[in-house]
Coordinates of C-alpha atoms in Angstrom, one line a residue:
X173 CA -28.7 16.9 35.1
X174 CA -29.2 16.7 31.5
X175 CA -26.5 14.2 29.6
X176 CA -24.0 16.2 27.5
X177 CA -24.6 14.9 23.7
X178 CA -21.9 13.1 22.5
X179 CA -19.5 14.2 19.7
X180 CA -20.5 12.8 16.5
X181 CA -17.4 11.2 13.7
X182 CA -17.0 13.2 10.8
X183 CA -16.3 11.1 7.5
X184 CA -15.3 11.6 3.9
X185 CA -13.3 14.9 3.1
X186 CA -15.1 17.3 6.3
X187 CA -13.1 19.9 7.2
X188 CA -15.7 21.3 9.9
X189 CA -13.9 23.5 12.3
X190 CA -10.3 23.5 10.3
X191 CA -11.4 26.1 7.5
X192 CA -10.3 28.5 9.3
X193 CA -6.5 26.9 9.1
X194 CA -7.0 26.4 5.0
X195 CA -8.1 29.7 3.5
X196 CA -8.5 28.5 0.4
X197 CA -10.8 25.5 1.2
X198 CA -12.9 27.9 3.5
X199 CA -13.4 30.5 0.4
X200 CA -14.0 27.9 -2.2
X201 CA -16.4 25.8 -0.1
X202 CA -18.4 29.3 0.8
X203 CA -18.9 29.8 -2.8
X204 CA -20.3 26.3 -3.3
X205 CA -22.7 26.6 -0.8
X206 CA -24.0 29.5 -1.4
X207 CA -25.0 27.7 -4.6
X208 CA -28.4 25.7 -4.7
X209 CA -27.7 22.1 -4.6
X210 CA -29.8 21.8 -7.9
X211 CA -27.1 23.6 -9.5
X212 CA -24.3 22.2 -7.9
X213 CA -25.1 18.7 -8.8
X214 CA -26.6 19.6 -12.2
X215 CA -24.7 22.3 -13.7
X216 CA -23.7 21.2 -17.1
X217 CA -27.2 19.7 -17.5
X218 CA -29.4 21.8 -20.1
X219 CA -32.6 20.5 -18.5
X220 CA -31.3 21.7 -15.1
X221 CA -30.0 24.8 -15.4
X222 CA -30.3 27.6 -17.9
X223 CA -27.6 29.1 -20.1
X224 CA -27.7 32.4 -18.2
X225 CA -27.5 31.3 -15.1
X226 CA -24.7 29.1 -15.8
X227 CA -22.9 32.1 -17.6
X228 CA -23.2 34.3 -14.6
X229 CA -22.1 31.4 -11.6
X230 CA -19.3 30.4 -14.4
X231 CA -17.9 34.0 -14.8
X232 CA -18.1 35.0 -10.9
X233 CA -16.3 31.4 -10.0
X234 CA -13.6 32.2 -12.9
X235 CA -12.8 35.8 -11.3
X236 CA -12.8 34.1 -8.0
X237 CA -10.5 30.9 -8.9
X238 CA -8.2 33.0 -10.4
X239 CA -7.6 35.3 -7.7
X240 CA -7.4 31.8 -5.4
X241 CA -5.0 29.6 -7.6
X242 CA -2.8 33.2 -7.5
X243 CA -3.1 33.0 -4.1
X244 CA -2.8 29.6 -2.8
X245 CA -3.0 26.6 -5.0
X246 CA -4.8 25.0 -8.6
X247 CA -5.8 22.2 -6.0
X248 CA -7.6 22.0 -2.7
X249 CA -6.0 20.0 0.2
X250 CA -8.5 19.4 3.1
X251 CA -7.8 17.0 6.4
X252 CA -9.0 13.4 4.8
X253 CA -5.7 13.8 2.0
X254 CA -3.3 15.4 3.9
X255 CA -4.1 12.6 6.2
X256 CA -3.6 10.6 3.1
X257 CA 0.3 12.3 2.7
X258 CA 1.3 11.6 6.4
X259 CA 1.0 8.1 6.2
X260 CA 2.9 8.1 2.9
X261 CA 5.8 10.7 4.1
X262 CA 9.1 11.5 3.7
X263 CA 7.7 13.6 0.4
X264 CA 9.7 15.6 -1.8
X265 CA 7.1 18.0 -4.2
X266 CA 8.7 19.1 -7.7
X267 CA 6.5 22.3 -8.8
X268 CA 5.4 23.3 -5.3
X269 CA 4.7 27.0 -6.8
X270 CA 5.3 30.4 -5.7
X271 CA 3.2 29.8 -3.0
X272 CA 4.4 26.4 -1.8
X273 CA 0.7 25.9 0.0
X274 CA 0.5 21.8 -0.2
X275 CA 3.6 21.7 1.4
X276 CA 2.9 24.4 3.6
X277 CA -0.3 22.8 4.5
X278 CA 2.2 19.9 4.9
X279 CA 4.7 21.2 6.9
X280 CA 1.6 22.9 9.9
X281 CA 1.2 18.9 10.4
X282 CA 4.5 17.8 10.9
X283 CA 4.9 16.2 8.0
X284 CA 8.7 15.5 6.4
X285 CA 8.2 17.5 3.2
X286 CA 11.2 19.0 1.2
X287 CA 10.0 21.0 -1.9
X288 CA 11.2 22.3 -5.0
X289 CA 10.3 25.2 -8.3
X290 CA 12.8 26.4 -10.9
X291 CA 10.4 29.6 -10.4
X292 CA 10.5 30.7 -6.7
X293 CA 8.4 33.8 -7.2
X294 CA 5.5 32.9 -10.0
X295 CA 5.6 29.3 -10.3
X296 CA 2.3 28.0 -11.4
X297 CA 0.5 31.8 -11.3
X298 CA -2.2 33.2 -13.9
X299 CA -1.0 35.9 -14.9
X300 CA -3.7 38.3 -17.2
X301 CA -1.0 40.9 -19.1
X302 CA -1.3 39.6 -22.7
X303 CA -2.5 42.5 -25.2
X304 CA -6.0 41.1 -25.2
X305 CA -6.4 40.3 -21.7
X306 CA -5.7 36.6 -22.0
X307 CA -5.0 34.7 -19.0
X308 CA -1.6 32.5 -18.9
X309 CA 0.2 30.3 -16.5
X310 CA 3.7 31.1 -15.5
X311 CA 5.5 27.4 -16.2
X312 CA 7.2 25.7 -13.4
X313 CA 9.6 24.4 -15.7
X314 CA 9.8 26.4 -18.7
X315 CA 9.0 30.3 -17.3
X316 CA 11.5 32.8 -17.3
X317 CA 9.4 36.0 -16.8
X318 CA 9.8 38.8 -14.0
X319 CA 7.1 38.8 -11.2
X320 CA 5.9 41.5 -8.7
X321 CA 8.0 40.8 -5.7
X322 CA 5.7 38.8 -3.0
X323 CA 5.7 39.6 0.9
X324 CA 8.1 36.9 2.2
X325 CA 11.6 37.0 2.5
X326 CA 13.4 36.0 -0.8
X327 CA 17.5 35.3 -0.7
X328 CA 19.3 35.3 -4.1
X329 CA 20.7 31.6 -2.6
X330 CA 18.2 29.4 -4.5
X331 CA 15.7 29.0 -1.7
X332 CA 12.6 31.3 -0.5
X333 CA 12.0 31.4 3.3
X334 CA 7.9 32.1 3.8
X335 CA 7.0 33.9 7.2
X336 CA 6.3 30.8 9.3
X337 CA 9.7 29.5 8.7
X338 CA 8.7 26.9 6.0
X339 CA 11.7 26.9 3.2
X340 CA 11.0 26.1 -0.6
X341 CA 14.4 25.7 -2.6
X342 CA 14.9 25.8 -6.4
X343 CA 14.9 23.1 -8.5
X344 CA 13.4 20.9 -10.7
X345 CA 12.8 17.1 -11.9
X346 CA 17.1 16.7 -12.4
X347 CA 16.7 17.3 -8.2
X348 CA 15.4 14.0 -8.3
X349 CA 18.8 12.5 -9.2
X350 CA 20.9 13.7 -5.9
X351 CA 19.8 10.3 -4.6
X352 CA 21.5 11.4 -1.1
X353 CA 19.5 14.7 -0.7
X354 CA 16.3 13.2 -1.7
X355 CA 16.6 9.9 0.1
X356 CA 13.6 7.1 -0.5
X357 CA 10.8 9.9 0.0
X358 CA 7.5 9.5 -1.8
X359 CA 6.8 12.0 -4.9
X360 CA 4.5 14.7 -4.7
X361 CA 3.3 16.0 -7.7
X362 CA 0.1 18.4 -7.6
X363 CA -1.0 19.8 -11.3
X364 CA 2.3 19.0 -12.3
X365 CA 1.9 20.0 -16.2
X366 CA -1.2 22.8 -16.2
X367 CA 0.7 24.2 -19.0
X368 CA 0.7 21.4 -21.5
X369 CA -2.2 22.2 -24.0
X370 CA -2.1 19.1 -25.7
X371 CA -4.2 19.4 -29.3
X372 CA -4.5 23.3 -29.1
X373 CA -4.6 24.2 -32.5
X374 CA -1.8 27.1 -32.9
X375 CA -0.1 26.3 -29.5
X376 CA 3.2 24.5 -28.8
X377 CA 2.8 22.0 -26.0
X378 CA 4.8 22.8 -22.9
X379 CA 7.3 19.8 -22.0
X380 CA 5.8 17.7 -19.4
X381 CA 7.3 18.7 -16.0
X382 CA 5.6 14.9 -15.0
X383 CA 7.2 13.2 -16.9
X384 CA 10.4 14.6 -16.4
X385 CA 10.2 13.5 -12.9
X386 CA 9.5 10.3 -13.6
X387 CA 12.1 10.2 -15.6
X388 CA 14.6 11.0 -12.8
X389 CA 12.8 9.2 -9.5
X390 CA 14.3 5.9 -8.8
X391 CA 11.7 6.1 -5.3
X392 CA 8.9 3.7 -5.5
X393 CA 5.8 5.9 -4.8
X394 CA 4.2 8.5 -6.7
X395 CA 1.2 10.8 -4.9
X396 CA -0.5 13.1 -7.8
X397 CA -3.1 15.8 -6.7
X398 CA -5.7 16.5 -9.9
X399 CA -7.8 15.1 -12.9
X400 CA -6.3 11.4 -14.6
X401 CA -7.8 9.8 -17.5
X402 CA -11.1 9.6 -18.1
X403 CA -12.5 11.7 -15.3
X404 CA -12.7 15.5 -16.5
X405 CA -15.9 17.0 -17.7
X406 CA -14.1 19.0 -19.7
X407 CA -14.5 18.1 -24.1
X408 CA -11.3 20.8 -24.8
X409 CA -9.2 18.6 -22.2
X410 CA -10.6 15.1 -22.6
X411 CA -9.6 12.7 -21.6
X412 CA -6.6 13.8 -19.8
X413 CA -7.3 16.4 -18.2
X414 CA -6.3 19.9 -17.3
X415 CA -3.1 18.7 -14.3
X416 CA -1.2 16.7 -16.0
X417 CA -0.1 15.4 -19.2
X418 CA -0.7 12.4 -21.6
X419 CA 3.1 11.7 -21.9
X420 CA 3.3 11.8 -17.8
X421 CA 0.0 9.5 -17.4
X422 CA 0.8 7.3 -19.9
X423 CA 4.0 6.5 -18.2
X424 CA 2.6 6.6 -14.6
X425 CA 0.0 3.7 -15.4
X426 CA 2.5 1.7 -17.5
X427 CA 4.9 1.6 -14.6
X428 CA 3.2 2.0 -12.0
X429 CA 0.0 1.1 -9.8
X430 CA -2.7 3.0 -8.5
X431 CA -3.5 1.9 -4.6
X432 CA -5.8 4.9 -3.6
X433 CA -7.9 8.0 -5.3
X434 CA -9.7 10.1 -3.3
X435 CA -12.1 12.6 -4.6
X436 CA -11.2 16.0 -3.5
X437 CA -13.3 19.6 -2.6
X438 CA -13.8 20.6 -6.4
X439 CA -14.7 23.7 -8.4
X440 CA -18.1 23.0 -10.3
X441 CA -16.2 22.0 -13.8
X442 CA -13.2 20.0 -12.2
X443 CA -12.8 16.6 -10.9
X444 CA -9.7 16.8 -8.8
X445 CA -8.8 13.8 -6.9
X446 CA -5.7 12.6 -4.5
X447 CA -3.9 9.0 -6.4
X448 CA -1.7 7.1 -4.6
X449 CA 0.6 5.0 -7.3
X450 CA 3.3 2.3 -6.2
X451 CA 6.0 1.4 -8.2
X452 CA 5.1 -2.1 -10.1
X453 CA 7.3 -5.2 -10.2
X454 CA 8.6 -6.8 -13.5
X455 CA 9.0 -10.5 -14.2
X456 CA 10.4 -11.2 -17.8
X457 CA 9.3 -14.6 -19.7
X458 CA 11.9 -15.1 -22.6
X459 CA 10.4 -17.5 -25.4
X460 CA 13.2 -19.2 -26.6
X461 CA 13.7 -19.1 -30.8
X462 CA 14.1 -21.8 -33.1
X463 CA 17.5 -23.1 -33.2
X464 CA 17.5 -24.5 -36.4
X465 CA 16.0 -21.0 -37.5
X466 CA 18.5 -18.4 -38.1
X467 CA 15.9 -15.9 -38.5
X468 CA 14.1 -16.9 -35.5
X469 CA 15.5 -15.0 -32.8
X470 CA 14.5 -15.4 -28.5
X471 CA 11.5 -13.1 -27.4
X472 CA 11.1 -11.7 -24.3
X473 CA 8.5 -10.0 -22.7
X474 CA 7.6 -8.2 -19.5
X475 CA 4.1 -8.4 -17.3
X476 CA 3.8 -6.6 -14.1
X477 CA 3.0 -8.0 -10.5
X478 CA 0.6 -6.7 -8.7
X479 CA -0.4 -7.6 -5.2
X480 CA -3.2 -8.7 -4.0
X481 CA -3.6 -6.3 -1.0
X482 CA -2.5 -3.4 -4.0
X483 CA -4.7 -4.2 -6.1
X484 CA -8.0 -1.7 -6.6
X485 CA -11.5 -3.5 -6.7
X486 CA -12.8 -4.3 -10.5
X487 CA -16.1 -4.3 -9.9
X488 CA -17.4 -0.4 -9.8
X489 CA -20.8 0.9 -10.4
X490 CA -22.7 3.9 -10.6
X491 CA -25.6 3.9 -8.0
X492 CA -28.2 3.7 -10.4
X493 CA -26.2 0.5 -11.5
X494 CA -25.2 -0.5 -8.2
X495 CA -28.2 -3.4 -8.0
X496 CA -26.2 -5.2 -10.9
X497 CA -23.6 -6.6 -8.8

């Protein structure tokens, strides 16, 4: 009798055999593949790929992103990260959308997740309705347009119960205050500020709904789902990035501490990853002044601690750098 082949591990982000469980990963990954991997890996490159080819792949994956970020989410979860938010649970999400489908995704696991919009029924859609045919994004923190209603079950009670039970409730970053309610869970924050369009010439920037929350957490970890400093492809957006804010960033890395990023599944001009951030510790060093000096008054400054089994490796390198180190 012939021996039965063993089952081999899966690594990295695979999702083989769960697509069918995440909609929107299955639809997005179908569209990648059915790319060449020539273009996939080089499509910004001139030398690579030719203008109209990468006009007709970029205007059938806009119609289709659209329809999916309407639909489910601006980000992808797949089994590696939402691995990633069990270990890091209780998590409360401000901004989970009209759609709720992290926490959703979430909640299928058994994950503790509690989640919160000011907009139960549009938060974070594109909506195309402007004269010219414009897209915008419905603001979780700012929007207070009408939407078509959606098929759940909506209550005029501040909450929205989807079809498989899962409840969203309203609210926003001041949530983050009730201490009691909210408890010592971990803060989810997926394309927190998409509508911030820092340096558009003619447009107001959108308060930063990140900020905000950090503003009012008092928890000690921070997950964010998106593009951070540095990593977009995009010029417009550089070097921020389309999901969140330079105000919300800024303040993240200045109090906080990355201890995990994960690339997630991305469309071909995004570079979306999972960050885990832990809330730093301060030690203050106070330089005493001159007494004799009237004018010469104490200093003190702050420094953060970072521990050693927190702290992110410093030596990184491209593979065609790799040999270097």
């Amino acid at each position: 009798m012939a021996k039965k082949k063993k089952k081999g591990k899966t690594s990295g982000n695979s999702d083989k055999g769960t697509n069918t469980k995440n909609p929107l990963l299955k639809a997005q990954s179908q569209f990648l593949q059915s790319l060449p991997t020539k273009v996939r890996d080089n499509f910004f490159s001139n030398k690579q790929v030719d203008a109209d080819t990468r006009a007709e792949i970029w205007s059938s994956q806009a119609d289709l992103g659209e329809d999916l970020v309407n639909q489910y989410s601006w980000a992808t979860p797949d089994e590696r990260c939402l691995k990633i938010l069990k270990h890091f649970a209780p998590i409360v999400e401000i901004g989970c959308g009209a759609n709720a489908y992290w926490a959703r995704k979430m909640h299928e696991r058994g994950i503790d997740i509690m989640a919160f919009d000011t907009q139960l029924n549009q938060g974070g859609q594109i909506t195309s309705n402007n004269a010219d045919g414009a897209s915008t994004i419905e603001s979780t923190s700012t929007s207070t347009k009408s939407s078509k209603k959606r098929k759940r079950k909506d209550k005029d009670d501040g909450k929205k119960v989807f079809e498989d039970g899962f409840v969203i409730h309203q609210g926003g970053p001041n949530i983050l205050d009730n201490t009691e309610k909210i408890g010592k869970r971990s803060l989810f924050l997926c394309y927190p500020d998409e509508d911030v369009m820092e340096g558009s010439e003619g447009v107001e920037a959108a308060e930063s709904m990140g900020a905000s929350c950090l503003e009012h957490f008092t928890g000690d970890t921070v997950i964010h789902v998106g593009e951070v400093y540095g990593d977009t492809p995009s010029m417009d957006q550089a070097p921020w990035g389309r999901s969140s804010g330079p105000q919300f960033q800024q303040r993240l890395a200045a109090e906080y501490h990355c201890i995990l990023k994960a690339k997630l599944t991305n469309w071909l001009h995004v570079m979306d990853t999972i960050s885990v951030w832990k809330r730093s510790e301060l030690c203050s060093i106070v330089f005493a002044g001159d007494e004799e000096d009237d004018n010469d008054s104490d200093e003190e400054v702050e420094y953060r601690h970072i521990p050693k089994d927190e702290t992110l490796p410093t030596d990184v390198a491209a593979p065609c750098a790799k040999h270097l180190l």
